[in-house]
Amino acid sequence: MLDAHAGSGGAALDAEPRVVLSARGLRRDFAGFVAVKNVDLDVRHARIHALIGPNGAGKTTVFNLLTKFLAPSAGRIEFMGRDITNAAPAKVARLGLVRSFQISATFPHLSVLDNVRVALQRPGGLGYQFWRSLSTLDLLTPRAEQLLETVGLHDERHKLAADLSYGRKRVLEIATTLALDPKVLLLDEPMAGMGHEDVGIVAEIIRGVARDRAVLMVEHNLKVVADLCDWITVLQRGEIIAAGDYATVSSDEQVKIAYMGTAYDD
Ligand SMILES: Nc1ncnc2c1ncn2[C@@H]1O[C@H](COP(=O)(O)OP(=O)(O)OP(=O)(O)O)[C@@H](O)[C@H]1O
Ligand SMILES: [Mg+2]
């Protein structure tokens, strides 16, 4: 199904923020099993776009395709007007298409501050210069501290990442992805397993992040999706069954059936 948001003509649509990441006809087969099929997506600047759907719907696979961790079996991906269908993952990250992982991916035995400083010296940060001199790492401290301030982790900057609460680890993970200064941030279940308080904190961080960049997020908590996301694409068995704002997708019959009897209606 074609994403109704995808059209470029028409006066009303011209007012929409520009599309920074788009996919057309995305497909991925795994040994005869079609995990993703006919997926069209338009991710827009300064918008929060949710990708939702039952377990196994293909959400993470779509993320892997968009960030080039997996090669598509068919389809085309454009990022900032550039065809990245066959680009390498490191290249798309350098261009500003950055993801976090469903499983937390920070360095547990480094401090919170050092986790962010290490992230800052990756491509997109100051480059590979820090091995030349330890003091180069110090150059990154102000920016790292600023990022930690933004996400509310400044007071915990000298703790080991391992000693943070689960929710704060996820927040640190977001800070390390922000260190790469993404144009589009892809978040795979950023609130998974969090308590209410941390969900609220992360929602505010994401809202802040999306003021000057695009966010595409996989999220199971439909209340979060309703509150936070401007546009929702619903996947089921690898295919888009609905797309639109929350009111549109939540009243869609196919979506209601897809979600019936699942654990998502919290
Ligand atoms: N590397 C792989 N090899 C074979 N099958 C795979 C592979 N990766 C994913 N799949 C299958 O593709 C389908 C989609 O998986 P995917 O992880 O994208 O779903 P998801 O929507 O992210 O699910 P969840 O909500 O559980 O995270 C599943 O049936 C999964 O078993
Ligand atoms: Mg997944």
mmCIF file of C-alpha atoms in Angstrom, residues 23-257:
data_model
loop_
_atom_site.group_PDB
_atom_site.id
_atom_site.type_symbol
_atom_site.label_atom_id
_atom_site.label_comp_id
_atom_site.label_asym_id
_atom_site.label_seq_id
_atom_site.Cartn_x
_atom_site.Cartn_y
_atom_site.Cartn_z
ATOM 1 C CA ALA A 23 11.956 3.969 0.965
ATOM 2 C CA ARG A 24 10.101 2.594 -2.017
ATOM 3 C CA GLY A 25 9.173 -1.021 -2.585
ATOM 4 C CA LEU A 26 11.452 -2.259 0.165
ATOM 5 C CA ARG A 27 11.669 -6.026 0.425
ATOM 6 C CA ARG A 28 13.788 -8.554 2.268
ATOM 7 C CA ASP A 29 13.686 -12.324 1.896
ATOM 8 C CA PHE A 30 15.328 -14.742 4.307
ATOM 9 C CA ALA A 31 15.746 -18.129 2.620
ATOM 10 C CA GLY A 32 12.331 -18.009 0.992
ATOM 11 C CA PHE A 33 10.615 -16.243 3.914
ATOM 12 C CA VAL A 34 9.503 -12.692 3.071
ATOM 13 C CA ALA A 35 10.172 -10.609 6.198
ATOM 14 C CA VAL A 36 9.525 -7.216 4.556
ATOM 15 C CA LYS A 37 7.498 -6.588 1.436
ATOM 16 C CA ASN A 38 6.451 -3.507 -0.585
ATOM 17 C CA VAL A 39 7.342 -1.059 2.159
ATOM 18 C CA ASP A 40 7.088 2.634 1.247
ATOM 19 C CA LEU A 41 8.082 5.172 3.897
ATOM 20 C CA ASP A 42 8.644 8.928 4.002
ATOM 21 C CA VAL A 43 10.401 10.280 7.071
ATOM 22 C CA ARG A 44 10.211 14.058 7.367
ATOM 23 C CA HIS A 45 12.455 16.624 8.994
ATOM 24 C CA ALA A 46 11.396 17.664 12.509
ATOM 25 C CA ARG A 47 8.739 14.961 12.703
ATOM 26 C CA ILE A 48 8.435 11.872 14.862
ATOM 27 C CA HIS A 49 7.394 8.882 12.811
ATOM 28 C CA ALA A 50 6.440 5.620 14.488
ATOM 29 C CA LEU A 51 6.773 2.168 13.020
ATOM 30 C CA ILE A 52 4.448 -0.156 14.880
ATOM 31 C CA GLY A 53 3.112 -3.661 14.487
ATOM 32 C CA PRO A 54 2.887 -7.000 16.265
ATOM 33 C CA ASN A 55 5.966 -9.057 17.164
ATOM 34 C CA GLY A 56 7.700 -10.357 14.087
ATOM 35 C CA ALA A 57 5.999 -7.797 11.809
ATOM 36 C CA GLY A 58 9.362 -6.780 10.330
ATOM 37 C CA LYS A 59 10.038 -3.510 12.175
ATOM 38 C CA THR A 60 13.634 -4.242 13.131
ATOM 39 C CA THR A 61 14.266 -5.673 9.676
ATOM 40 C CA VAL A 62 13.074 -2.373 8.152
ATOM 41 C CA PHE A 63 15.513 -0.532 10.455
ATOM 42 C CA ASN A 64 18.293 -2.902 9.382
ATOM 43 C CA LEU A 65 17.467 -2.243 5.739
ATOM 44 C CA LEU A 66 17.305 1.542 6.145
ATOM 45 C CA THR A 67 20.635 1.657 7.968
ATOM 46 C CA LYS A 68 22.188 -0.831 5.548
ATOM 47 C CA PHE A 69 22.901 -3.495 8.170
ATOM 48 C CA LEU A 70 20.923 -5.717 5.801
ATOM 49 C CA ALA A 71 20.844 -5.519 2.025
ATOM 50 C CA PRO A 72 17.354 -5.195 0.554
ATOM 51 C CA SER A 73 16.196 -7.962 -1.803
ATOM 52 C CA ALA A 74 14.393 -5.245 -3.746
ATOM 53 C CA GLY A 75 13.496 -1.576 -3.470
ATOM 54 C CA ARG A 76 15.195 1.765 -3.194
ATOM 55 C CA ILE A 77 16.259 3.940 -0.269
ATOM 56 C CA GLU A 78 17.038 7.655 -0.473
ATOM 57 C CA PHE A 79 18.583 9.745 2.266
ATOM 58 C CA MET A 80 18.743 13.528 1.854
ATOM 59 C CA GLY A 81 18.083 13.118 -1.850
ATOM 60 C CA ARG A 82 20.897 10.598 -2.278
ATOM 61 C CA ASP A 83 20.388 6.981 -3.342
ATOM 62 C CA ILE A 84 21.834 4.889 -0.488
ATOM 63 C CA THR A 85 20.329 1.558 -1.559
ATOM 64 C CA ASN A 86 23.791 0.051 -1.978
ATOM 65 C CA ALA A 87 25.771 2.167 0.490
ATOM 66 C CA ALA A 88 27.790 0.659 3.362
ATOM 67 C CA PRO A 89 26.481 1.044 6.957
ATOM 68 C CA ALA A 90 29.434 3.175 8.075
ATOM 69 C CA LYS A 91 28.841 5.514 5.161
ATOM 70 C CA VAL A 92 25.161 6.085 5.918
ATOM 71 C CA ALA A 93 26.014 6.682 9.588
ATOM 72 C CA ARG A 94 28.593 9.264 8.489
ATOM 73 C CA LEU A 95 25.987 10.938 6.293
ATOM 74 C CA GLY A 96 23.777 11.307 9.370
ATOM 75 C CA LEU A 97 21.430 8.327 9.398
ATOM 76 C CA VAL A 98 22.029 6.924 12.862
ATOM 77 C CA ARG A 99 20.320 4.195 14.834
ATOM 78 C CA SER A 100 20.145 2.928 18.345
ATOM 79 C CA PHE A 101 19.659 -0.738 18.999
ATOM 80 C CA GLN A 102 16.790 -2.660 20.562
ATOM 81 C CA ILE A 103 19.344 -4.050 23.014
ATOM 82 C CA SER A 104 21.312 -1.458 24.933
ATOM 83 C CA ALA A 105 24.737 -0.895 23.417
ATOM 84 C CA THR A 106 26.931 1.163 25.713
ATOM 85 C CA PHE A 107 30.331 0.312 27.243
ATOM 86 C CA PRO A 108 29.472 -0.837 30.800
ATOM 87 C CA HIS A 109 32.961 -0.369 32.266
ATOM 88 C CA LEU A 110 33.419 3.179 31.028
ATOM 89 C CA SER A 111 31.984 6.177 32.821
ATOM 90 C CA VAL A 112 28.881 7.848 31.473
ATOM 91 C CA LEU A 113 31.012 10.795 30.354
ATOM 92 C CA ASP A 114 33.564 8.556 28.624
ATOM 93 C CA ASN A 115 30.833 6.690 26.785
ATOM 94 C CA VAL A 116 29.746 9.975 25.230
ATOM 95 C CA ARG A 117 33.336 11.121 24.600
ATOM 96 C CA VAL A 118 34.091 7.861 22.797
ATOM 97 C CA ALA A 119 30.957 8.331 20.711
ATOM 98 C CA LEU A 120 32.024 11.892 19.888
ATOM 99 C CA GLN A 121 35.366 10.793 18.486
ATOM 100 C CA ARG A 122 33.712 8.518 15.949
ATOM 101 C CA PRO A 123 33.237 9.782 12.384
ATOM 102 C CA GLY A 124 30.812 12.661 12.533
ATOM 103 C CA GLY A 125 32.467 13.792 15.759
ATOM 104 C CA LEU A 126 36.078 14.974 15.704
ATOM 105 C CA GLY A 127 37.243 12.037 13.609
ATOM 106 C CA TYR A 128 39.904 9.531 14.589
ATOM 107 C CA GLN A 129 42.251 11.975 16.240
ATOM 108 C CA PHE A 130 42.215 11.047 19.884
ATOM 109 C CA TRP A 131 44.830 8.309 19.646
ATOM 110 C CA ARG A 132 47.363 11.007 18.847
ATOM 111 C CA SER A 133 47.045 12.587 22.233
ATOM 112 C CA LEU A 134 45.022 11.938 25.316
ATOM 113 C CA SER A 135 44.422 15.652 25.617
ATOM 114 C CA THR A 136 42.460 15.501 22.370
ATOM 115 C CA LEU A 137 39.859 13.508 24.285
ATOM 116 C CA ASP A 138 39.657 16.412 26.731
ATOM 117 C CA LEU A 139 38.618 18.633 23.846
ATOM 118 C CA LEU A 140 35.458 16.566 23.648
ATOM 119 C CA THR A 141 34.529 17.054 27.292
ATOM 120 C CA PRO A 142 32.516 20.291 26.936
ATOM 121 C CA ARG A 143 30.419 18.885 24.098
ATOM 122 C CA ALA A 144 29.959 15.597 26.001
ATOM 123 C CA GLU A 145 28.864 17.456 29.113
ATOM 124 C CA GLN A 146 26.446 19.544 27.087
ATOM 125 C CA LEU A 147 24.897 16.405 25.602
ATOM 126 C CA LEU A 148 24.588 14.844 29.041
ATOM 127 C CA GLU A 149 22.899 18.002 30.246
ATOM 128 C CA THR A 150 20.427 17.779 27.354
ATOM 129 C CA VAL A 151 19.399 14.254 28.296
ATOM 130 C CA GLY A 152 19.444 14.854 32.055
ATOM 131 C CA LEU A 153 22.430 12.631 32.837
ATOM 132 C CA HIS A 154 24.918 15.309 33.820
ATOM 133 C CA ASP A 155 24.718 14.562 37.549
ATOM 134 C CA GLU A 156 25.560 10.923 36.868
ATOM 135 C CA ARG A 157 28.425 11.566 34.441
ATOM 136 C CA HIS A 158 31.131 10.029 36.630
ATOM 137 C CA LYS A 159 29.226 6.799 37.314
ATOM 138 C CA LEU A 160 30.120 3.666 35.418
ATOM 139 C CA ALA A 161 27.554 3.000 32.728
ATOM 140 C CA ALA A 162 27.019 -0.425 34.335
ATOM 141 C CA ASP A 163 25.836 1.272 37.551
ATOM 142 C CA LEU A 164 23.052 3.267 35.894
ATOM 143 C CA SER A 165 19.457 2.141 36.223
ATOM 144 C CA TYR A 166 18.082 0.326 33.199
ATOM 145 C CA GLY A 167 16.153 3.405 32.057
ATOM 146 C CA ARG A 168 19.176 5.677 32.388
ATOM 147 C CA LYS A 169 21.274 3.220 30.367
ATOM 148 C CA ARG A 170 18.805 3.629 27.540
ATOM 149 C CA VAL A 171 19.026 7.404 27.943
ATOM 150 C CA LEU A 172 22.823 7.140 27.755
ATOM 151 C CA GLU A 173 22.457 5.107 24.613
ATOM 152 C CA ILE A 174 20.388 7.908 23.073
ATOM 153 C CA ALA A 175 23.062 10.407 24.130
ATOM 154 C CA THR A 176 25.751 8.345 22.376
ATOM 155 C CA THR A 177 23.699 8.278 19.172
ATOM 156 C CA LEU A 178 23.093 12.055 19.448
ATOM 157 C CA ALA A 179 26.870 12.461 19.692
ATOM 158 C CA LEU A 180 27.001 11.491 16.021
ATOM 159 C CA ASP A 181 24.826 14.525 15.247
ATOM 160 C CA PRO A 182 22.278 12.600 13.196
ATOM 161 C CA LYS A 183 19.953 14.138 10.633
ATOM 162 C CA VAL A 184 17.662 11.163 11.103
ATOM 163 C CA LEU A 185 17.617 9.190 14.324
ATOM 164 C CA LEU A 186 16.209 5.670 14.298
ATOM 165 C CA LEU A 187 15.220 4.355 17.712
ATOM 166 C CA ASP A 188 14.242 0.717 18.124
ATOM 167 C CA GLU A 189 11.973 0.465 21.183
ATOM 168 C CA PRO A 190 13.692 3.233 23.159
ATOM 169 C CA MET A 191 11.260 2.823 26.074
ATOM 170 C CA ALA A 192 11.237 -0.977 26.231
ATOM 171 C CA GLY A 193 11.297 -2.265 29.802
ATOM 172 C CA MET A 194 11.221 1.200 31.385
ATOM 173 C CA GLY A 195 9.182 2.396 34.326
ATOM 174 C CA HIS A 196 6.649 5.219 33.899
ATOM 175 C CA GLU A 197 9.007 7.952 35.082
ATOM 176 C CA ASP A 198 11.744 7.048 32.605
ATOM 177 C CA VAL A 199 9.203 6.703 29.775
ATOM 178 C CA GLY A 200 8.191 10.322 30.388
ATOM 179 C CA ILE A 201 11.818 11.458 30.474
ATOM 180 C CA VAL A 202 12.693 9.664 27.259
ATOM 181 C CA ALA A 203 9.559 10.991 25.552
ATOM 182 C CA GLU A 204 10.660 14.543 26.393
ATOM 183 C CA ILE A 205 14.185 13.844 25.120
ATOM 184 C CA ILE A 206 12.801 12.521 21.847
ATOM 185 C CA ARG A 207 10.532 15.541 21.497
ATOM 186 C CA GLY A 208 13.564 17.790 21.981
ATOM 187 C CA VAL A 209 15.681 15.790 19.538
ATOM 188 C CA ALA A 210 12.964 16.047 16.885
ATOM 189 C CA ARG A 211 12.920 19.834 16.964
ATOM 190 C CA ASP A 212 15.745 19.925 14.450
ATOM 191 C CA ARG A 213 15.991 16.399 13.128
ATOM 192 C CA ALA A 214 13.774 13.542 12.062
ATOM 193 C CA VAL A 215 13.017 10.595 14.320
ATOM 194 C CA LEU A 216 11.805 7.197 13.197
ATOM 195 C CA MET A 217 10.985 4.965 16.133
ATOM 196 C CA VAL A 218 9.702 1.487 16.777
ATOM 197 C CA GLU A 219 7.465 1.630 19.813
ATOM 198 C CA HIS A 220 5.097 -0.899 21.342
ATOM 199 C CA ASN A 221 3.510 1.424 23.867
ATOM 200 C CA LEU A 222 0.552 2.870 21.961
ATOM 201 C CA LYS A 223 -0.032 5.594 24.535
ATOM 202 C CA VAL A 224 3.490 6.861 23.866
ATOM 203 C CA VAL A 225 2.854 6.655 20.120
ATOM 204 C CA ALA A 226 -0.414 8.593 20.463
ATOM 205 C CA ASP A 227 1.216 11.336 22.549
ATOM 206 C CA LEU A 228 4.496 11.652 20.709
ATOM 207 C CA CYS A 229 4.278 10.660 17.082
ATOM 208 C CA ASP A 230 3.096 12.776 14.144
ATOM 209 C CA TRP A 231 2.839 9.925 11.705
ATOM 210 C CA ILE A 232 2.413 6.182 12.169
ATOM 211 C CA THR A 233 3.119 3.339 9.802
ATOM 212 C CA VAL A 234 1.647 -0.013 10.798
ATOM 213 C CA LEU A 235 3.359 -3.184 9.666
ATOM 214 C CA GLN A 236 1.932 -6.664 9.778
ATOM 215 C CA ARG A 237 3.699 -9.729 8.436
ATOM 216 C CA GLY A 238 6.153 -7.499 6.612
ATOM 217 C CA GLU A 239 3.598 -5.309 4.857
ATOM 218 C CA ILE A 240 2.161 -1.879 5.582
ATOM 219 C CA ILE A 241 -1.488 -2.222 6.527
ATOM 220 C CA ALA A 242 -2.118 1.425 7.470
ATOM 221 C CA ALA A 243 -0.386 4.798 7.662
ATOM 222 C CA GLY A 244 -1.494 8.164 8.968
ATOM 223 C CA ASP A 245 -1.898 10.069 12.194
ATOM 224 C CA TYR A 246 -2.945 8.248 15.366
ATOM 225 C CA ALA A 247 -6.666 8.898 14.883
ATOM 226 C CA THR A 248 -6.480 7.458 11.365
ATOM 227 C CA VAL A 249 -4.549 4.298 12.131
ATOM 228 C CA SER A 250 -6.260 3.563 15.446
ATOM 229 C CA SER A 251 -9.676 3.564 13.759
ATOM 230 C CA ASP A 252 -8.498 1.369 10.884
ATOM 231 C CA GLU A 253 -10.265 -2.012 10.875
ATOM 232 C CA GLN A 254 -7.203 -3.979 9.752
ATOM 233 C CA VAL A 255 -5.135 -2.394 12.500
ATOM 234 C CA LYS A 256 -7.766 -3.236 15.107
ATOM 235 C CA ILE A 257 -7.767 -6.846 13.974
#
